[in-house]
Amino acid sequence: MAALTDNKFSPLISYTEKAKARFGASAASVVIIQDNKIITEWYTGEHHFKNGALVVTTDSMFNLYSLRKTYVGLATAIAVVENRVSIDSKVSDVLINLTEYELGNITIRDLATKSGAKYLGSHRIEREKVACDLIKELTGSNIAELITERICRPAELTNTEWVSIPKEKLVCDFQAAVHSRSEFV
């Protein structure tokens, strides 16, 4: 565990420790940046609950699920703007392999804003899969490639990425294993 660099954040660290226990998490971390300087950095726990788990360090990577929607929305915006497609276009007009029967009248705006049903059509196609397919169709890149090439590299974000397949530095959780299917890559 890294030492606190600013004790005024002790209540936040304490709260995070309690939340870790309450939610049954194997690890937790807090990093606070102010004026481009890390003023508090704290890690605890291990990458998972199995024997041989790595201890969480500054190199450990955590899934930030709340960012996933932002990344999908950002990738959608890049695809729409660069291809001069109206955000109000029906998705079935762009994805010719999926029919209007399967997709209904769902628009690109509906995908980007997560409006409507989570599953589409009689085959229950997940909305995020449709968004991934749309982005791939319009840009030729999957979301991971697009975010890495257009956002992370230019911003020099070197220890972050869209991870869809568990890897050594990734703090494991059930969701990462479940969503490692290739259609989300």
Tab-separated table of C-alpha atoms in Angstrom:
chain	number	residue	atom	x	y	z
A	1	MET	CA	0.000	0.000	0.000
A	2	ALA	CA	1.370	3.418	-0.956
A	3	ALA	CA	1.606	5.993	1.808
A	4	LEU	CA	-0.802	8.902	1.986
A	5	THR	CA	0.753	12.117	0.775
A	6	ASP	CA	-1.967	14.347	2.225
A	7	ASN	CA	-3.676	13.262	5.465
A	8	LYS	CA	-6.721	15.459	4.872
A	9	PHE	CA	-7.958	12.637	2.618
A	10	SER	CA	-7.889	10.036	5.427
A	11	PRO	CA	-11.718	10.044	5.680
A	12	LEU	CA	-11.948	9.258	1.954
A	13	ILE	CA	-9.442	6.406	2.333
A	14	SER	CA	-11.406	5.058	5.288
A	15	TYR	CA	-14.673	5.272	3.341
A	16	THR	CA	-13.050	3.470	0.387
A	17	GLU	CA	-11.782	0.686	2.664
A	18	LYS	CA	-15.288	0.206	4.066
A	19	ALA	CA	-16.812	0.202	0.570
A	20	LYS	CA	-14.254	-2.406	-0.544
A	21	ALA	CA	-15.354	-4.669	2.301
A	22	ARG	CA	-19.078	-3.962	1.860
A	23	PHE	CA	-19.033	-4.721	-1.880
A	24	GLY	CA	-16.721	-7.721	-1.551
A	25	ALA	CA	-14.018	-6.240	-3.771
A	26	SER	CA	-10.552	-7.750	-3.831
A	27	ALA	CA	-8.872	-4.354	-4.201
A	28	ALA	CA	-9.355	-0.606	-4.094
A	29	SER	CA	-7.399	2.522	-4.865
A	30	VAL	CA	-7.615	6.273	-4.540
A	31	VAL	CA	-5.543	8.707	-6.564
A	32	ILE	CA	-6.144	12.435	-6.276
A	33	ILE	CA	-4.518	14.855	-8.694
A	34	GLN	CA	-4.479	18.590	-8.111
A	35	ASP	CA	-2.650	21.142	-10.248
A	36	ASN	CA	-1.084	18.307	-12.282
A	37	LYS	CA	0.435	16.733	-9.161
A	38	ILE	CA	-0.569	13.569	-7.348
A	39	ILE	CA	-1.369	14.716	-3.827
A	40	THR	CA	-2.778	11.427	-2.519
A	41	GLU	CA	-2.133	7.926	-3.773
A	42	TRP	CA	-3.349	4.818	-1.970
A	43	TYR	CA	-3.785	1.145	-2.951
A	44	THR	CA	-4.895	-1.926	-1.059
A	45	GLY	CA	-5.735	-5.541	-1.795
A	46	GLU	CA	-4.913	-8.042	-4.487
A	47	HIS	CA	-5.883	-8.497	-8.140
A	48	HIS	CA	-8.378	-11.264	-7.289
A	49	PHE	CA	-9.307	-13.706	-4.531
A	50	LYS	CA	-7.437	-16.760	-5.865
A	51	ASN	CA	-4.083	-18.032	-4.605
A	52	GLY	CA	-1.130	-16.287	-6.211
A	53	ALA	CA	-2.941	-13.010	-6.834
A	54	LEU	CA	-0.734	-9.993	-7.431
A	55	VAL	CA	-0.756	-7.208	-4.873
A	56	VAL	CA	-2.286	-3.989	-6.202
A	57	THR	CA	0.362	-1.410	-7.120
A	58	THR	CA	0.653	1.765	-9.164
A	59	ASP	CA	0.837	-0.432	-12.289
A	60	SER	CA	-2.458	-2.213	-11.586
A	61	MET	CA	-5.305	-1.381	-13.940
A	62	PHE	CA	-8.909	-1.093	-12.729
A	63	ASN	CA	-12.035	-1.350	-14.869
A	64	LEU	CA	-13.903	1.938	-14.765
A	65	TYR	CA	-17.314	0.898	-16.002
A	66	SER	CA	-18.728	4.386	-15.757
A	67	LEU	CA	-16.250	5.412	-18.460
A	68	ARG	CA	-17.371	2.672	-20.846
A	69	LYS	CA	-20.499	4.617	-21.843
A	70	THR	CA	-18.421	7.747	-22.343
A	71	TYR	CA	-15.980	5.892	-24.595
A	72	VAL	CA	-18.780	4.319	-26.647
A	73	GLY	CA	-20.422	7.740	-26.991
A	74	LEU	CA	-17.131	9.382	-27.936
A	75	ALA	CA	-16.344	6.677	-30.509
A	76	THR	CA	-19.863	7.090	-31.919
A	77	ALA	CA	-19.377	10.854	-32.175
A	78	ILE	CA	-16.048	10.443	-33.982
A	79	ALA	CA	-17.619	7.953	-36.409
A	80	VAL	CA	-20.642	10.165	-37.128
A	81	VAL	CA	-18.731	13.432	-37.544
A	82	GLU	CA	-15.948	11.998	-39.702
A	83	ASN	CA	-18.372	10.164	-41.961
A	84	ARG	CA	-20.858	13.047	-42.130
A	85	VAL	CA	-23.713	10.814	-41.099
A	86	SER	CA	-26.716	12.338	-39.393
A	87	ILE	CA	-27.030	11.311	-35.771
A	88	ASP	CA	-30.733	10.882	-36.508
A	89	SER	CA	-30.070	8.261	-39.217
A	90	LYS	CA	-31.662	4.891	-38.670
A	91	VAL	CA	-29.027	2.330	-37.709
A	92	SER	CA	-30.517	-0.148	-40.199
A	93	ASP	CA	-29.597	2.308	-43.004
A	94	VAL	CA	-25.924	2.032	-42.030
A	95	LEU	CA	-25.666	-1.586	-40.884
A	96	ILE	CA	-26.906	-3.439	-43.914
A	97	ASN	CA	-26.371	-6.837	-42.236
A	98	LEU	CA	-29.057	-5.974	-39.657
A	99	THR	CA	-32.535	-5.308	-40.936
A	100	GLU	CA	-35.068	-2.719	-39.882
A	101	TYR	CA	-37.115	-5.702	-38.706
A	102	GLU	CA	-34.383	-6.508	-36.143
A	103	LEU	CA	-33.489	-2.925	-35.247
A	104	GLY	CA	-36.822	-1.172	-35.605
A	105	ASN	CA	-36.520	2.578	-35.961
A	106	ILE	CA	-33.558	2.918	-33.595
A	107	THR	CA	-31.316	5.814	-34.577
A	108	ILE	CA	-27.666	6.506	-33.981
A	109	ARG	CA	-28.801	9.093	-31.419
A	110	ASP	CA	-30.735	6.348	-29.593
A	111	LEU	CA	-27.573	4.210	-29.429
A	112	ALA	CA	-25.404	7.099	-28.268
A	113	THR	CA	-27.842	8.183	-25.547
A	114	LYS	CA	-28.750	4.639	-24.490
A	115	SER	CA	-32.410	5.354	-25.246
A	116	GLY	CA	-34.888	2.561	-25.681
A	117	ALA	CA	-34.485	-1.133	-25.165
A	118	LYS	CA	-31.195	-2.707	-24.109
A	119	TYR	CA	-31.860	-5.679	-26.389
A	120	LEU	CA	-33.134	-5.369	-29.938
A	121	GLY	CA	-35.152	-7.688	-32.143
A	122	SER	CA	-36.235	-11.277	-31.782
A	123	HIS	CA	-32.592	-12.380	-31.439
A	124	ARG	CA	-32.143	-9.974	-28.505
A	125	ILE	CA	-29.087	-8.242	-29.946
A	126	GLU	CA	-27.462	-6.181	-27.200
A	127	ARG	CA	-27.550	-2.439	-27.867
A	128	GLU	CA	-23.807	-2.121	-27.143
A	129	LYS	CA	-23.036	-4.789	-29.750
A	130	VAL	CA	-25.020	-2.782	-32.307
A	131	ALA	CA	-23.058	0.354	-31.344
A	132	CYS	CA	-19.786	-1.571	-31.722
A	133	ASP	CA	-20.845	-2.853	-35.147
A	134	LEU	CA	-21.889	0.646	-36.226
A	135	ILE	CA	-18.554	2.175	-35.171
A	136	LYS	CA	-16.624	-0.605	-36.941
A	137	GLU	CA	-18.703	-0.128	-40.107
A	138	LEU	CA	-18.183	3.636	-40.180
A	139	THR	CA	-14.514	3.814	-39.135
A	140	GLY	CA	-13.007	0.435	-39.962
A	141	SER	CA	-11.786	0.271	-36.358
A	142	ASN	CA	-13.232	-1.297	-33.255
A	143	ILE	CA	-13.810	0.856	-30.179
A	144	ALA	CA	-10.533	-0.185	-28.530
A	145	GLU	CA	-8.501	0.754	-31.602
A	146	LEU	CA	-10.361	4.010	-32.129
A	147	ILE	CA	-10.034	5.160	-28.509
A	148	THR	CA	-6.361	4.141	-28.362
A	149	GLU	CA	-5.388	5.773	-31.658
A	150	ARG	CA	-7.518	8.904	-31.444
A	151	ILE	CA	-7.603	9.650	-27.704
A	152	CYS	CA	-5.059	7.790	-25.570
A	153	ARG	CA	-1.951	8.054	-27.783
A	154	PRO	CA	-2.383	11.728	-28.747
A	155	ALA	CA	-3.042	12.608	-25.077
A	156	GLU	CA	0.019	10.512	-24.102
A	157	LEU	CA	-2.091	8.323	-21.812
A	158	THR	CA	0.294	5.380	-21.704
A	159	ASN	CA	-1.017	3.253	-18.845
A	160	THR	CA	-4.677	3.164	-19.810
A	161	GLU	CA	-6.601	1.290	-22.432
A	162	TRP	CA	-9.941	-0.260	-23.358
A	163	VAL	CA	-9.379	-3.764	-22.012
A	164	SER	CA	-11.778	-6.461	-23.099
A	165	ILE	CA	-9.633	-9.515	-22.421
A	166	PRO	CA	-8.201	-10.125	-18.934
A	167	LYS	CA	-4.483	-9.426	-18.651
A	168	GLU	CA	-1.875	-9.549	-15.911
A	169	LYS	CA	-2.048	-5.875	-14.896
A	170	LEU	CA	-5.863	-5.821	-14.877
A	171	VAL	CA	-7.475	-6.256	-11.496
A	172	CYS	CA	-9.811	-9.152	-12.279
A	173	ASP	CA	-13.519	-9.198	-11.809
A	174	PHE	CA	-16.375	-11.296	-13.072
A	175	GLN	CA	-17.507	-8.709	-15.626
A	176	ALA	CA	-14.144	-8.595	-17.429
A	177	ALA	CA	-14.287	-12.343	-18.009
A	178	VAL	CA	-17.916	-12.239	-19.133
A	179	HIS	CA	-17.357	-9.398	-21.626
A	180	SER	CA	-14.213	-10.797	-23.251
A	181	ARG	CA	-16.162	-11.895	-26.333
A	182	SER	CA	-14.620	-10.675	-29.568
A	183	GLU	CA	-17.651	-8.630	-30.652
A	184	PHE	CA	-16.881	-6.071	-27.953
A	185	VAL	CA	-13.294	-5.622	-29.096
